[in-house]
PDB file of C-alpha atoms in Angstrom:
ATOM      1  CA  MET K 246       0.000   0.000   0.000  1.00  0.00           C
ATOM      2  CA  ASN K 247       1.297   3.435  -0.892  1.00  0.00           C
ATOM      3  CA  ILE K 248       1.414   5.716   2.153  1.00  0.00           C
ATOM      4  CA  GLN K 249       1.284   9.382   1.211  1.00  0.00           C
ATOM      5  CA  THR K 250       2.257  12.483   3.166  1.00  0.00           C
ATOM      6  CA  ASP K 251      -0.186  14.643   5.077  1.00  0.00           C
ATOM      7  CA  ALA K 252       0.236  17.340   2.416  1.00  0.00           C
ATOM      8  CA  TYR K 253      -0.951  14.911  -0.268  1.00  0.00           C
ATOM      9  CA  TYR K 254      -4.164  14.134   1.602  1.00  0.00           C
ATOM     10  CA  ILE K 255      -4.737  17.761   2.566  1.00  0.00           C
ATOM     11  CA  ALA K 256      -4.478  18.795  -1.089  1.00  0.00           C
ATOM     12  CA  LYS K 257      -6.954  16.065  -2.021  1.00  0.00           C
ATOM     13  CA  ILE K 258      -9.385  17.160   0.704  1.00  0.00           C
ATOM     14  CA  GLN K 259      -9.040  20.814  -0.260  1.00  0.00           C
ATOM     15  CA  GLY K 260      -9.725  19.720  -3.847  1.00  0.00           C
ATOM     16  CA  GLY K 261     -13.041  18.184  -2.836  1.00  0.00           C
ATOM     17  CA  GLU K 262     -12.116  14.585  -2.040  1.00  0.00           C
ATOM     18  CA  THR K 263     -13.354  14.761   1.540  1.00  0.00           C
ATOM     19  CA  ALA K 264     -13.210  10.972   1.971  1.00  0.00           C
ATOM     20  CA  CYS K 265      -9.421  11.345   2.260  1.00  0.00           C
ATOM     21  CA  PHE K 266      -9.983  12.903   5.691  1.00  0.00           C
ATOM     22  CA  ALA K 267     -10.406   9.353   6.999  1.00  0.00           C
ATOM     23  CA  VAL K 268      -6.678   8.793   6.470  1.00  0.00           C
ATOM     24  CA  LEU K 269      -5.760  11.804   8.624  1.00  0.00           C
ATOM     25  CA  LEU K 270      -8.304  10.749  11.217  1.00  0.00           C
ATOM     26  CA  GLU K 271      -6.803   7.269  11.366  1.00  0.00           C
ATOM     27  CA  ARG K 272      -3.284   8.659  11.501  1.00  0.00           C
ATOM     28  CA  TYR K 273      -3.836  11.194  14.287  1.00  0.00           C
ATOM     29  CA  SER K 274      -6.876  10.208  16.341  1.00  0.00           C
ATOM     30  CA  GLN K 275      -4.939   8.172  18.927  1.00  0.00           C
ATOM     31  CA  PRO K 276      -2.134  10.717  19.535  1.00  0.00           C
ATOM     32  CA  VAL K 277      -4.668  13.555  19.784  1.00  0.00           C
ATOM     33  CA  PHE K 278      -6.831  11.536  22.178  1.00  0.00           C
ATOM     34  CA  SER K 279      -3.746  10.757  24.298  1.00  0.00           C
ATOM     35  CA  LEU K 280      -2.869  14.442  24.560  1.00  0.00           C
ATOM     36  CA  ILE K 281      -6.418  15.457  25.431  1.00  0.00           C
ATOM     37  CA  VAL K 282      -6.903  12.734  28.051  1.00  0.00           C
ATOM     38  CA  LYS K 283      -3.686  13.879  29.754  1.00  0.00           C
ATOM     39  CA  ILE K 284      -5.043  17.415  29.909  1.00  0.00           C
ATOM     40  CA  VAL K 285      -8.632  16.745  30.972  1.00  0.00           C
ATOM     41  CA  GLY K 286      -7.969  13.581  33.001  1.00  0.00           C
ATOM     42  CA  ASN K 287     -11.178  11.872  31.932  1.00  0.00           C
ATOM     43  CA  ARG K 288     -11.513   9.369  29.077  1.00  0.00           C
ATOM     44  CA  GLU K 289     -15.166  10.131  28.314  1.00  0.00           C
ATOM     45  CA  ASP K 290     -14.564  13.874  28.115  1.00  0.00           C
ATOM     46  CA  ALA K 291     -11.429  13.248  26.058  1.00  0.00           C
ATOM     47  CA  GLU K 292     -13.367  11.134  23.556  1.00  0.00           C
ATOM     48  CA  GLU K 293     -15.931  13.897  23.106  1.00  0.00           C
ATOM     49  CA  LEU K 294     -13.257  16.596  22.836  1.00  0.00           C
ATOM     50  CA  THR K 295     -11.295  14.507  20.319  1.00  0.00           C
ATOM     51  CA  GLN K 296     -14.400  14.377  18.124  1.00  0.00           C
ATOM     52  CA  ASP K 297     -14.806  18.132  18.525  1.00  0.00           C
ATOM     53  CA  VAL K 298     -11.178  18.676  17.514  1.00  0.00           C
ATOM     54  CA  PHE K 299     -11.494  16.649  14.324  1.00  0.00           C
ATOM     55  CA  LEU K 300     -14.723  18.417  13.449  1.00  0.00           C
ATOM     56  CA  LYS K 301     -12.944  21.775  13.897  1.00  0.00           C
ATOM     57  CA  VAL K 302     -10.007  20.522  11.820  1.00  0.00           C
ATOM     58  CA  PHE K 303     -12.282  19.286   9.037  1.00  0.00           C
ATOM     59  CA  ARG K 304     -14.136  22.608   8.927  1.00  0.00           C
ATOM     60  CA  SER K 305     -10.892  24.626   9.031  1.00  0.00           C
ATOM     61  CA  LEU K 306      -8.898  22.494   6.597  1.00  0.00           C
ATOM     62  CA  PRO K 307      -9.841  24.568   3.532  1.00  0.00           C
ATOM     63  CA  SER K 308      -8.024  27.515   5.111  1.00  0.00           C
ATOM     64  CA  PHE K 309      -4.945  25.491   6.191  1.00  0.00           C
ATOM     65  CA  GLN K 310      -2.026  27.062   4.349  1.00  0.00           C
ATOM     66  CA  GLY K 311       0.826  24.809   5.408  1.00  0.00           C
ATOM     67  CA  ASN K 312       2.807  27.451   7.303  1.00  0.00           C
ATOM     68  CA  SER K 313       3.541  24.734   9.863  1.00  0.00           C
ATOM     69  CA  GLN K 314       3.340  20.971   9.790  1.00  0.00           C
ATOM     70  CA  PHE K 315      -0.209  19.665   9.752  1.00  0.00           C
ATOM     71  CA  SER K 316       0.429  17.725  12.960  1.00  0.00           C
ATOM     72  CA  THR K 317       1.588  20.873  14.770  1.00  0.00           C
ATOM     73  CA  TRP K 318      -1.504  22.758  13.588  1.00  0.00           C
ATOM     74  CA  LEU K 319      -3.703  19.844  14.681  1.00  0.00           C
ATOM     75  CA  TYR K 320      -2.051  19.611  18.107  1.00  0.00           C
ATOM     76  CA  ARG K 321      -2.547  23.337  18.635  1.00  0.00           C
ATOM     77  CA  ILE K 322      -6.275  22.962  17.986  1.00  0.00           C
ATOM     78  CA  ALA K 323      -6.383  19.943  20.326  1.00  0.00           C
ATOM     79  CA  TYR K 324      -4.412  21.743  23.037  1.00  0.00           C
ATOM     80  CA  ASN K 325      -6.582  24.865  22.895  1.00  0.00           C
ATOM     81  CA  THR K 326      -9.794  22.814  22.876  1.00  0.00           C
ATOM     82  CA  ALA K 327      -8.729  20.751  25.901  1.00  0.00           C
ATOM     83  CA  ILE K 328      -7.433  23.728  27.885  1.00  0.00           C
ATOM     84  CA  SER K 329     -10.669  25.629  27.176  1.00  0.00           C
ATOM     85  CA  ALA K 330     -12.683  22.661  28.420  1.00  0.00           C
ATOM     86  CA  THR K 331     -10.698  22.490  31.668  1.00  0.00           C
ATOM     87  CA  ARG K 332     -11.261  26.193  32.283  1.00  0.00           C
ATOM     88  CA  LYS K 333     -15.003  25.600  32.166  1.00  0.00           C
ATOM     89  CA  GLN K 334     -14.761  22.957  34.880  1.00  0.00           C
ATOM     90  CA  ARG K 335     -14.028  23.605  38.518  1.00  0.00           C
ATOM     91  CA  HIS K 336     -11.185  21.505  39.871  1.00  0.00           C
ATOM     92  CA  GLU K 337      -9.175  21.700  43.005  1.00  0.00           C
ATOM     93  CA  TRP K 338      -5.465  21.387  42.430  1.00  0.00           C
ATOM     94  CA  VAL K 339      -2.837  20.815  45.056  1.00  0.00           C
ATOM     95  CA  ALA K 340      -0.825  24.000  45.237  1.00  0.00           C
ATOM     96  CA  ILE K 341       2.924  23.929  45.663  1.00  0.00           C
ATOM     97  CA  GLU K 342       4.508  27.093  46.898  1.00  0.00           C
ATOM     98  CA  GLU K 343       7.209  28.688  44.779  1.00  0.00           C
ATOM     99  CA  SER K 344       9.727  28.469  47.623  1.00  0.00           C
ATOM    100  CA  MET K 345       9.310  24.682  47.736  1.00  0.00           C
ATOM    101  CA  LEU K 346      10.206  24.426  44.049  1.00  0.00           C
ATOM    102  CA  GLU K 347      13.243  26.656  44.450  1.00  0.00           C
ATOM    103  CA  ASN K 348      14.566  24.468  47.262  1.00  0.00           C
ATOM    104  CA  VAL K 349      14.600  21.322  45.127  1.00  0.00           C
ATOM    105  CA  SER K 350      17.807  20.597  43.234  1.00  0.00           C
ATOM    106  CA  GLU K 351      18.062  18.684  39.977  1.00  0.00           C
ATOM    107  CA  ASP K 352      20.249  16.120  41.768  1.00  0.00           C
ATOM    108  CA  GLU K 353      17.400  15.399  44.212  1.00  0.00           C
ATOM    109  CA  VAL K 354      14.932  14.985  41.353  1.00  0.00           C
ATOM    110  CA  ASN K 355      17.218  12.667  39.389  1.00  0.00           C
ATOM    111  CA  GLY K 356      18.167  10.701  42.506  1.00  0.00           C
ATOM    112  CA  GLU K 357      14.538  10.032  43.451  1.00  0.00           C
ATOM    113  CA  LEU K 358      13.666   8.852  39.980  1.00  0.00           C
ATOM    114  CA  GLU K 359      16.675   6.525  39.817  1.00  0.00           C
ATOM    115  CA  GLN K 360      16.041   4.934  43.239  1.00  0.00           C
ATOM    116  CA  LEU K 361      12.559   3.646  42.589  1.00  0.00           C
ATOM    117  CA  GLU K 362      11.945   0.334  40.912  1.00  0.00           C
ATOM    118  CA  LYS K 363      10.404   0.711  37.469  1.00  0.00           C
ATOM    119  CA  GLU K 364       6.827  -0.357  38.329  1.00  0.00           C
ATOM    120  CA  GLU K 365       6.735   1.622  41.570  1.00  0.00           C
ATOM    121  CA  GLN K 366       8.263   4.585  39.778  1.00  0.00           C
ATOM    122  CA  LEU K 367       5.601   4.480  37.073  1.00  0.00           C
ATOM    123  CA  ARG K 368       2.745   4.257  39.595  1.00  0.00           C
ATOM    124  CA  LYS K 369       4.104   7.186  41.591  1.00  0.00           C
ATOM    125  CA  LEU K 370       4.724   9.165  38.423  1.00  0.00           C
ATOM    126  CA  GLU K 371       1.188   8.549  37.116  1.00  0.00           C
ATOM    127  CA  ARG K 372      -0.323   9.696  40.427  1.00  0.00           C
ATOM    128  CA  ALA K 373       1.942  12.758  40.413  1.00  0.00           C
ATOM    129  CA  VAL K 374       1.023  13.695  36.820  1.00  0.00           C
ATOM    130  CA  GLU K 375      -2.675  13.545  37.768  1.00  0.00           C
ATOM    131  CA  GLN K 376      -2.019  16.253  40.373  1.00  0.00           C
ATOM    132  CA  LEU K 377      -0.536  18.690  37.853  1.00  0.00           C
ATOM    133  CA  LEU K 378      -2.520  21.547  36.361  1.00  0.00           C
ATOM    134  CA  PRO K 379      -4.019  20.785  32.920  1.00  0.00           C
ATOM    135  CA  ASP K 380      -1.493  22.913  31.006  1.00  0.00           C
ATOM    136  CA  GLU K 381       1.361  21.235  32.901  1.00  0.00           C
ATOM    137  CA  ARG K 382       0.002  17.779  32.028  1.00  0.00           C
ATOM    138  CA  ALA K 383      -0.147  18.911  28.413  1.00  0.00           C
ATOM    139  CA  LEU K 384       3.536  19.895  28.469  1.00  0.00           C
ATOM    140  CA  VAL K 385       4.489  16.532  29.993  1.00  0.00           C
ATOM    141  CA  SER K 386       2.468  14.712  27.362  1.00  0.00           C
ATOM    142  CA  LEU K 387       3.801  16.730  24.428  1.00  0.00           C
ATOM    143  CA  PHE K 388       7.456  16.631  25.451  1.00  0.00           C
ATOM    144  CA  TYR K 389       7.910  13.236  27.094  1.00  0.00           C
ATOM    145  CA  MET K 390       5.170  11.091  25.592  1.00  0.00           C
ATOM    146  CA  GLN K 391       4.571  12.581  22.140  1.00  0.00           C
ATOM    147  CA  GLU K 392       8.269  13.529  21.867  1.00  0.00           C
ATOM    148  CA  LYS K 393       7.568  16.954  20.394  1.00  0.00           C
ATOM    149  CA  SER K 394      10.441  19.408  20.131  1.00  0.00           C
ATOM    150  CA  ILE K 395      10.564  22.652  22.101  1.00  0.00           C
ATOM    151  CA  ASP K 396       9.852  24.533  18.848  1.00  0.00           C
ATOM    152  CA  GLU K 397       6.773  22.404  18.139  1.00  0.00           C
ATOM    153  CA  ILE K 398       5.545  22.888  21.712  1.00  0.00           C
ATOM    154  CA  MET K 399       6.037  26.650  21.294  1.00  0.00           C
ATOM    155  CA  THR K 400       3.816  26.589  18.209  1.00  0.00           C
ATOM    156  CA  ILE K 401       1.198  24.326  19.810  1.00  0.00           C
ATOM    157  CA  THR K 402       0.927  26.218  23.106  1.00  0.00           C
ATOM    158  CA  GLY K 403       1.797  29.749  22.016  1.00  0.00           C
ATOM    159  CA  LEU K 404       4.487  29.954  24.714  1.00  0.00           C
ATOM    160  CA  SER K 405       7.973  31.339  24.132  1.00  0.00           C
ATOM    161  CA  ASN K 406      11.040  29.085  23.954  1.00  0.00           C
ATOM    162  CA  SER K 407      12.283  30.113  27.379  1.00  0.00           C
ATOM    163  CA  ASN K 408       8.790  29.798  28.865  1.00  0.00           C
ATOM    164  CA  VAL K 409       8.428  26.205  27.600  1.00  0.00           C
ATOM    165  CA  LYS K 410      11.841  25.283  29.003  1.00  0.00           C
ATOM    166  CA  THR K 411      11.141  26.978  32.323  1.00  0.00           C
ATOM    167  CA  LYS K 412       7.741  25.339  32.673  1.00  0.00           C
ATOM    168  CA  LEU K 413       9.165  21.894  31.863  1.00  0.00           C
ATOM    169  CA  HIS K 414      11.912  22.436  34.436  1.00  0.00           C
ATOM    170  CA  ARG K 415       9.377  23.475  37.077  1.00  0.00           C
ATOM    171  CA  VAL K 416       7.060  20.580  36.221  1.00  0.00           C
ATOM    172  CA  ARG K 417       9.895  18.115  36.848  1.00  0.00           C
ATOM    173  CA  LYS K 418      10.380  19.635  40.297  1.00  0.00           C
ATOM    174  CA  LYS K 419       6.645  19.523  40.992  1.00  0.00           C
ATOM    175  CA  LEU K 420       6.541  15.867  39.995  1.00  0.00           C
ATOM    176  CA  TYR K 421       9.414  15.178  42.373  1.00  0.00           C
ATOM    177  CA  LEU K 422       7.559  16.879  45.234  1.00  0.00           C
ATOM    178  CA  TYR K 423       4.350  14.999  44.469  1.00  0.00           C
ATOM    179  CA  MET K 424       6.268  11.705  44.346  1.00  0.00           C
ATOM    180  CA  THR K 425       7.989  12.145  47.707  1.00  0.00           C
TER     181      THR K 425
END
């Protein structure tokens, strides 16, 4: 089977062959769902939001100009949709004071992660990620799970390069504090 690029299918869709959207849906539905579920923390809501995202993408595809990769454009829509949904809900998040983060060294963070056995480490990490704010969970998902570059994360989230790096650094410290 001949696998074409996203640009090929986008051109076909923009040319009227809307059935080609199924290929993009198949290609990206699972990664988009994974990102959204990390942000909203609920599978049912994530399923609904994933459908909303692909509906938005389908409707907006005629105006997609290719200034960025399709996947980056898609992730930005997914990120914004999920973050907007979390703002509409009322959640209580465990607050960590700034001074606590400043008192944690990178050596402490790395040492804690290396000491735990793999299964225990994963369980603690999953519980810690659930305690993060939605935008922080999104950064963790994009950088560590989806393996997006800092530049791609900048485009998806609208944050600056230094802001993405700073937030990722702070999230690692928060995860350490939640895990201990």
